[in-house]
Amino acid sequence: MKSYRKELWFDVPTRRAFINITSQIQTCLRESGITEGLALVNAMHITASVFINDDESGLHHDYEVFLERLAPHEPTTNYRHNLTGEDNGDAHIKRQLMGREVVVAITKGKLDFGPWEQIFYGEFDGGRRKRVLVKIIGE
Ligand code: ZN
């Protein structure tokens, strides 16, 4: 069995963003030389997500509205977590809602997606460098 590991770095200037990272994962898959197996992609930080959905701007706007409704950034005093001196209590909850990782099947050297599926990095507390781990195993 072959094994491949890579860290992808992101430095998002805004507090929140959704970034399509599908082409970067496809590059990792090519580098790995693996044609049958599994790819794990996970955020290595507890205020960021990796998830799969459609690359459609209206949907991404809807996510933003939905997440702000469930866990608004302001007022920051609403979060007990922020008593630590941080202001990212909302970002931890948004990350939990959008998920930590995805696993994608690899078939015949390609990411074996369903229709319209794309992989996204979700940032909820930007302004600093963060990592995504890519681990691919197989033959
Ligand atoms: Zn925090």
mmCIF file with all atom_site columns, N, CA and C in Angstrom, residues 32-76:
data_model
loop_
_atom_site.group_PDB
_atom_site.id
_atom_site.type_symbol
_atom_site.label_atom_id
_atom_site.label_alt_id
_atom_site.label_comp_id
_atom_site.label_asym_id
_atom_site.label_entity_id
_atom_site.label_seq_id
_atom_site.pdbx_PDB_ins_code
_atom_site.Cartn_x
_atom_site.Cartn_y
_atom_site.Cartn_z
_atom_site.occupancy
_atom_site.B_iso_or_equiv
_atom_site.pdbx_formal_charge
_atom_site.auth_seq_id
_atom_site.auth_comp_id
_atom_site.auth_asym_id
_atom_site.auth_atom_id
_atom_site.pdbx_PDB_model_num
ATOM 1   N N  . SER A 1 32 ? 0.696   11.719 -5.640 1.00 0.00 ? 32 SER A N  1
ATOM 2   C CA . SER A 1 32 ? 0.725   10.482 -4.846 1.00 0.00 ? 32 SER A CA 1
ATOM 3   C C  . SER A 1 32 ? 0.962   9.255  -5.718 1.00 0.00 ? 32 SER A C  1
ATOM 4   N N  . GLY A 1 33 ? 0.558   9.321  -6.981 1.00 0.00 ? 33 GLY A N  1
ATOM 5   C CA . GLY A 1 33 ? 0.642   8.172  -7.870 1.00 0.00 ? 33 GLY A CA 1
ATOM 6   C C  . GLY A 1 33 ? -0.363  7.076  -7.544 1.00 0.00 ? 33 GLY A C  1
ATOM 7   N N  . ILE A 1 34 ? -1.275  7.368  -6.619 1.00 0.00 ? 34 ILE A N  1
ATOM 8   C CA . ILE A 1 34 ? -2.273  6.369  -6.198 1.00 0.00 ? 34 ILE A CA 1
ATOM 9   C C  . ILE A 1 34 ? -3.482  6.443  -7.138 1.00 0.00 ? 34 ILE A C  1
ATOM 10  N N  . THR A 1 35 ? -3.938  5.286  -7.583 1.00 0.00 ? 35 THR A N  1
ATOM 11  C CA . THR A 1 35 ? -5.076  5.262  -8.520 1.00 0.00 ? 35 THR A CA 1
ATOM 12  C C  . THR A 1 35 ? -6.326  4.605  -7.930 1.00 0.00 ? 35 THR A C  1
ATOM 13  N N  . GLU A 1 36 ? -6.144  3.807  -6.857 1.00 0.00 ? 36 GLU A N  1
ATOM 14  C CA . GLU A 1 36 ? -7.289  3.181  -6.168 1.00 0.00 ? 36 GLU A CA 1
ATOM 15  C C  . GLU A 1 36 ? -7.066  3.327  -4.670 1.00 0.00 ? 36 GLU A C  1
ATOM 16  N N  . GLY A 1 37 ? -8.016  3.967  -3.980 1.00 0.00 ? 37 GLY A N  1
ATOM 17  C CA . GLY A 1 37 ? -7.827  4.136  -2.539 1.00 0.00 ? 37 GLY A CA 1
ATOM 18  C C  . GLY A 1 37 ? -8.766  5.173  -1.969 1.00 0.00 ? 37 GLY A C  1
ATOM 19  N N  . LEU A 1 38 ? -8.281  5.875  -0.923 1.00 0.00 ? 38 LEU A N  1
ATOM 20  C CA . LEU A 1 38 ? -9.086  6.874  -0.231 1.00 0.00 ? 38 LEU A CA 1
ATOM 21  C C  . LEU A 1 38 ? -8.247  8.118  0.030  1.00 0.00 ? 38 LEU A C  1
ATOM 22  N N  . ALA A 1 39 ? -8.898  9.273  -0.076 1.00 0.00 ? 39 ALA A N  1
ATOM 23  C CA . ALA A 1 39 ? -8.260  10.546 0.261  1.00 0.00 ? 39 ALA A CA 1
ATOM 24  C C  . ALA A 1 39 ? -9.005  11.169 1.434  1.00 0.00 ? 39 ALA A C  1
ATOM 25  N N  . LEU A 1 40 ? -8.263  11.448 2.503  1.00 0.00 ? 40 LEU A N  1
ATOM 26  C CA . LEU A 1 40 ? -8.795  12.185 3.659  1.00 0.00 ? 40 LEU A CA 1
ATOM 27  C C  . LEU A 1 40 ? -8.304  13.621 3.550  1.00 0.00 ? 40 LEU A C  1
ATOM 28  N N  . VAL A 1 41 ? -9.214  14.571 3.716  1.00 0.00 ? 41 VAL A N  1
ATOM 29  C CA . VAL A 1 41 ? -8.838  15.988 3.715  1.00 0.00 ? 41 VAL A CA 1
ATOM 30  C C  . VAL A 1 41 ? -9.453  16.613 4.954  1.00 0.00 ? 41 VAL A C  1
ATOM 31  N N  . ASN A 1 42 ? -8.611  17.116 5.874  1.00 0.00 ? 42 ASN A N  1
ATOM 32  C CA . ASN A 1 42 ? -9.166  17.710 7.104  1.00 0.00 ? 42 ASN A CA 1
ATOM 33  C C  . ASN A 1 42 ? -8.498  19.026 7.469  1.00 0.00 ? 42 ASN A C  1
ATOM 34  N N  . ALA A 1 43 ? -9.313  19.910 8.045  1.00 0.00 ? 43 ALA A N  1
ATOM 35  C CA . ALA A 1 43 ? -8.781  21.149 8.610  1.00 0.00 ? 43 ALA A CA 1
ATOM 36  C C  . ALA A 1 43 ? -7.983  20.786 9.857  1.00 0.00 ? 43 ALA A C  1
ATOM 37  N N  . MET A 1 44 ? -6.806  21.422 10.021 1.00 0.00 ? 44 MET A N  1
ATOM 38  C CA . MET A 1 44 ? -5.975  21.137 11.187 1.00 0.00 ? 44 MET A CA 1
ATOM 39  C C  . MET A 1 44 ? -6.188  22.186 12.285 1.00 0.00 ? 44 MET A C  1
ATOM 40  N N  . HIS A 1 45 ? -7.208  23.000 12.130 1.00 0.00 ? 45 HIS A N  1
ATOM 41  C CA . HIS A 1 45 ? -7.492  24.064 13.101 1.00 0.00 ? 45 HIS A CA 1
ATOM 42  C C  . HIS A 1 45 ? -8.974  24.025 13.474 1.00 0.00 ? 45 HIS A C  1
ATOM 43  N N  . ILE A 1 46 ? -9.267  24.384 14.734 1.00 0.00 ? 46 ILE A N  1
ATOM 44  C CA . ILE A 1 46 ? -10.611 24.172 15.277 1.00 0.00 ? 46 ILE A CA 1
ATOM 45  C C  . ILE A 1 46 ? -11.572 25.315 14.995 1.00 0.00 ? 46 ILE A C  1
ATOM 46  N N  . THR A 1 47 ? -11.141 26.254 14.126 1.00 0.00 ? 47 THR A N  1
ATOM 47  C CA . THR A 1 47 ? -12.056 27.303 13.663 1.00 0.00 ? 47 THR A CA 1
ATOM 48  C C  . THR A 1 47 ? -12.118 27.329 12.136 1.00 0.00 ? 47 THR A C  1
ATOM 49  N N  . ALA A 1 48 ? -11.845 26.179 11.509 1.00 0.00 ? 48 ALA A N  1
ATOM 50  C CA . ALA A 1 48 ? -11.925 26.045 10.046 1.00 0.00 ? 48 ALA A CA 1
ATOM 51  C C  . ALA A 1 48 ? -12.498 24.672 9.718  1.00 0.00 ? 48 ALA A C  1
ATOM 52  N N  . SER A 1 49 ? -13.103 24.564 8.536  1.00 0.00 ? 49 SER A N  1
ATOM 53  C CA . SER A 1 49 ? -13.763 23.329 8.103  1.00 0.00 ? 49 SER A CA 1
ATOM 54  C C  . SER A 1 49 ? -13.256 22.881 6.746  1.00 0.00 ? 49 SER A C  1
ATOM 55  N N  . VAL A 1 50 ? -13.451 21.612 6.464  1.00 0.00 ? 50 VAL A N  1
ATOM 56  C CA . VAL A 1 50 ? -13.382 21.096 5.101  1.00 0.00 ? 50 VAL A CA 1
ATOM 57  C C  . VAL A 1 50 ? -14.708 20.384 4.848  1.00 0.00 ? 50 VAL A C  1
ATOM 58  N N  . PHE A 1 51 ? -15.348 20.716 3.732  1.00 0.00 ? 51 PHE A N  1
ATOM 59  C CA . PHE A 1 51 ? -16.640 20.109 3.423  1.00 0.00 ? 51 PHE A CA 1
ATOM 60  C C  . PHE A 1 51 ? -16.795 19.977 1.911  1.00 0.00 ? 51 PHE A C  1
ATOM 61  N N  . ILE A 1 52 ? -17.783 19.187 1.515  1.00 0.00 ? 52 ILE A N  1
ATOM 62  C CA . ILE A 1 52 ? -18.066 18.971 0.089  1.00 0.00 ? 52 ILE A CA 1
ATOM 63  C C  . ILE A 1 52 ? -19.463 19.483 -0.222 1.00 0.00 ? 52 ILE A C  1
ATOM 64  N N  . ASN A 1 53 ? -19.532 20.326 -1.244 1.00 0.00 ? 53 ASN A N  1
ATOM 65  C CA . ASN A 1 53 ? -20.836 20.723 -1.769 1.00 0.00 ? 53 ASN A CA 1
ATOM 66  C C  . ASN A 1 53 ? -20.642 21.397 -3.117 1.00 0.00 ? 53 ASN A C  1
ATOM 67  N N  . ASP A 1 54 ? -21.669 22.114 -3.564 1.00 0.00 ? 54 ASP A N  1
ATOM 68  C CA . ASP A 1 54 ? -21.687 22.730 -4.886 1.00 0.00 ? 54 ASP A CA 1
ATOM 69  C C  . ASP A 1 54 ? -20.902 24.043 -4.874 1.00 0.00 ? 54 ASP A C  1
ATOM 70  N N  . ASP A 1 55 ? -20.197 24.350 -5.954 1.00 0.00 ? 55 ASP A N  1
ATOM 71  C CA . ASP A 1 55 ? -19.525 25.640 -6.086 1.00 0.00 ? 55 ASP A CA 1
ATOM 72  C C  . ASP A 1 55 ? -20.507 26.622 -6.716 1.00 0.00 ? 55 ASP A C  1
ATOM 73  N N  . GLU A 1 56 ? -21.409 27.133 -5.890 1.00 0.00 ? 56 GLU A N  1
ATOM 74  C CA . GLU A 1 56 ? -22.479 28.012 -6.381 1.00 0.00 ? 56 GLU A CA 1
ATOM 75  C C  . GLU A 1 56 ? -22.578 29.179 -5.407 1.00 0.00 ? 56 GLU A C  1
ATOM 76  N N  . SER A 1 57 ? -22.435 30.402 -5.922 1.00 0.00 ? 57 SER A N  1
ATOM 77  C CA . SER A 1 57 ? -22.274 31.578 -5.040 1.00 0.00 ? 57 SER A CA 1
ATOM 78  C C  . SER A 1 57 ? -23.517 31.831 -4.187 1.00 0.00 ? 57 SER A C  1
ATOM 79  N N  . GLY A 1 58 ? -24.700 31.556 -4.736 1.00 0.00 ? 58 GLY A N  1
ATOM 80  C CA . GLY A 1 58 ? -25.922 31.736 -3.943 1.00 0.00 ? 58 GLY A CA 1
ATOM 81  C C  . GLY A 1 58 ? -25.935 30.812 -2.741 1.00 0.00 ? 58 GLY A C  1
ATOM 82  N N  . LEU A 1 59 ? -25.513 29.584 -2.950 1.00 0.00 ? 59 LEU A N  1
ATOM 83  C CA . LEU A 1 59 ? -25.446 28.613 -1.849 1.00 0.00 ? 59 LEU A CA 1
ATOM 84  C C  . LEU A 1 59 ? -24.461 29.075 -0.781 1.00 0.00 ? 59 LEU A C  1
ATOM 85  N N  . HIS A 1 60 ? -23.318 29.594 -1.213 1.00 0.00 ? 60 HIS A N  1
ATOM 86  C CA . HIS A 1 60 ? -22.316 30.049 -0.244 1.00 0.00 ? 60 HIS A CA 1
ATOM 87  C C  . HIS A 1 60 ? -22.831 31.244 0.545  1.00 0.00 ? 60 HIS A C  1
ATOM 88  N N  . HIS A 1 61 ? -23.585 32.119 -0.109 1.00 0.00 ? 61 HIS A N  1
ATOM 89  C CA . HIS A 1 61 ? -24.245 33.220 0.598  1.00 0.00 ? 61 HIS A CA 1
ATOM 90  C C  . HIS A 1 61 ? -25.236 32.653 1.621  1.00 0.00 ? 61 HIS A C  1
ATOM 91  N N  . ASP A 1 62 ? -25.992 31.652 1.220  1.00 0.00 ? 62 ASP A N  1
ATOM 92  C CA . ASP A 1 62 ? -26.972 31.041 2.132  1.00 0.00 ? 62 ASP A CA 1
ATOM 93  C C  . ASP A 1 62 ? -26.284 30.417 3.346  1.00 0.00 ? 62 ASP A C  1
ATOM 94  N N  . TYR A 1 63 ? -25.131 29.771 3.127  1.00 0.00 ? 63 TYR A N  1
ATOM 95  C CA . TYR A 1 63 ? -24.370 29.233 4.268  1.00 0.00 ? 63 TYR A CA 1
ATOM 96  C C  . TYR A 1 63 ? -24.000 30.344 5.238  1.00 0.00 ? 63 TYR A C  1
ATOM 97  N N  . GLU A 1 64 ? -23.497 31.450 4.682  1.00 0.00 ? 64 GLU A N  1
ATOM 98  C CA . GLU A 1 64 ? -23.060 32.575 5.514  1.00 0.00 ? 64 GLU A CA 1
ATOM 99  C C  . GLU A 1 64 ? -24.228 33.090 6.363  1.00 0.00 ? 64 GLU A C  1
ATOM 100 N N  . VAL A 1 65 ? -25.393 33.259 5.727  1.00 0.00 ? 65 VAL A N  1
ATOM 101 C CA . VAL A 1 65 ? -26.571 33.765 6.446  1.00 0.00 ? 65 VAL A CA 1
ATOM 102 C C  . VAL A 1 65 ? -27.002 32.758 7.513  1.00 0.00 ? 65 VAL A C  1
ATOM 103 N N  . PHE A 1 66 ? -27.049 31.485 7.147  1.00 0.00 ? 66 PHE A N  1
ATOM 104 C CA . PHE A 1 66 ? -27.474 30.414 8.062  1.00 0.00 ? 66 PHE A CA 1
ATOM 105 C C  . PHE A 1 66 ? -26.541 30.341 9.276  1.00 0.00 ? 66 PHE A C  1
ATOM 106 N N  . LEU A 1 67 ? -25.225 30.358 9.023  1.00 0.00 ? 67 LEU A N  1
ATOM 107 C CA . LEU A 1 67 ? -24.258 30.226 10.117 1.00 0.00 ? 67 LEU A CA 1
ATOM 108 C C  . LEU A 1 67 ? -24.284 31.459 11.020 1.00 0.00 ? 67 LEU A C  1
ATOM 109 N N  . GLU A 1 68 ? -24.451 32.646 10.432 1.00 0.00 ? 68 GLU A N  1
ATOM 110 C CA . GLU A 1 68 ? -24.528 33.860 11.252 1.00 0.00 ? 68 GLU A CA 1
ATOM 111 C C  . GLU A 1 68 ? -25.816 33.885 12.073 1.00 0.00 ? 68 GLU A C  1
ATOM 112 N N  . ARG A 1 69 ? -26.881 33.295 11.548 1.00 0.00 ? 69 ARG A N  1
ATOM 113 C CA . ARG A 1 69 ? -28.132 33.237 12.301 1.00 0.00 ? 69 ARG A CA 1
ATOM 114 C C  . ARG A 1 69 ? -27.974 32.292 13.499 1.00 0.00 ? 69 ARG A C  1
ATOM 115 N N  . LEU A 1 70 ? -27.332 31.150 13.277 1.00 0.00 ? 70 LEU A N  1
ATOM 116 C CA . LEU A 1 70 ? -27.192 30.155 14.356 1.00 0.00 ? 70 LEU A CA 1
ATOM 117 C C  . LEU A 1 70 ? -26.126 30.557 15.367 1.00 0.00 ? 70 LEU A C  1
ATOM 118 N N  . ALA A 1 71 ? -25.033 31.140 14.883 1.00 0.00 ? 71 ALA A N  1
ATOM 119 C CA . ALA A 1 71 ? -23.911 31.488 15.762 1.00 0.00 ? 71 ALA A CA 1
ATOM 120 C C  . ALA A 1 71 ? -23.345 32.834 15.324 1.00 0.00 ? 71 ALA A C  1
ATOM 121 N N  . PRO A 1 72 ? -24.044 33.938 15.634 1.00 0.00 ? 72 PRO A N  1
ATOM 122 C CA . PRO A 1 72 ? -23.575 35.258 15.181 1.00 0.00 ? 72 PRO A CA 1
ATOM 123 C C  . PRO A 1 72 ? -22.252 35.639 15.837 1.00 0.00 ? 72 PRO A C  1
ATOM 124 N N  . HIS A 1 73 ? -21.388 36.302 15.066 1.00 0.00 ? 73 HIS A N  1
ATOM 125 C CA . HIS A 1 73 ? -20.102 36.739 15.625 1.00 0.00 ? 73 HIS A CA 1
ATOM 126 C C  . HIS A 1 73 ? -20.306 37.751 16.753 1.00 0.00 ? 73 HIS A C  1
ATOM 127 N N  . GLU A 1 74 ? -21.228 38.698 16.524 1.00 0.00 ? 74 GLU A N  1
ATOM 128 C CA . GLU A 1 74 ? -21.531 39.743 17.511 1.00 0.00 ? 74 GLU A CA 1
ATOM 129 C C  . GLU A 1 74 ? -22.881 39.427 18.174 1.00 0.00 ? 74 GLU A C  1
ATOM 130 N N  . PRO A 1 75 ? -23.086 39.786 19.430 1.00 0.00 ? 75 PRO A N  1
ATOM 131 C CA . PRO A 1 75 ? -22.055 40.326 20.315 1.00 0.00 ? 75 PRO A CA 1
ATOM 132 C C  . PRO A 1 75 ? -21.136 39.223 20.849 1.00 0.00 ? 75 PRO A C  1
ATOM 133 N N  . THR A 1 76 ? -19.862 39.501 20.847 1.00 0.00 ? 76 THR A N  1
ATOM 134 C CA . THR A 1 76 ? -18.870 38.486 21.248 1.00 0.00 ? 76 THR A CA 1
ATOM 135 C C  . THR A 1 76 ? -19.027 38.104 22.722 1.00 0.00 ? 76 THR A C  1
#
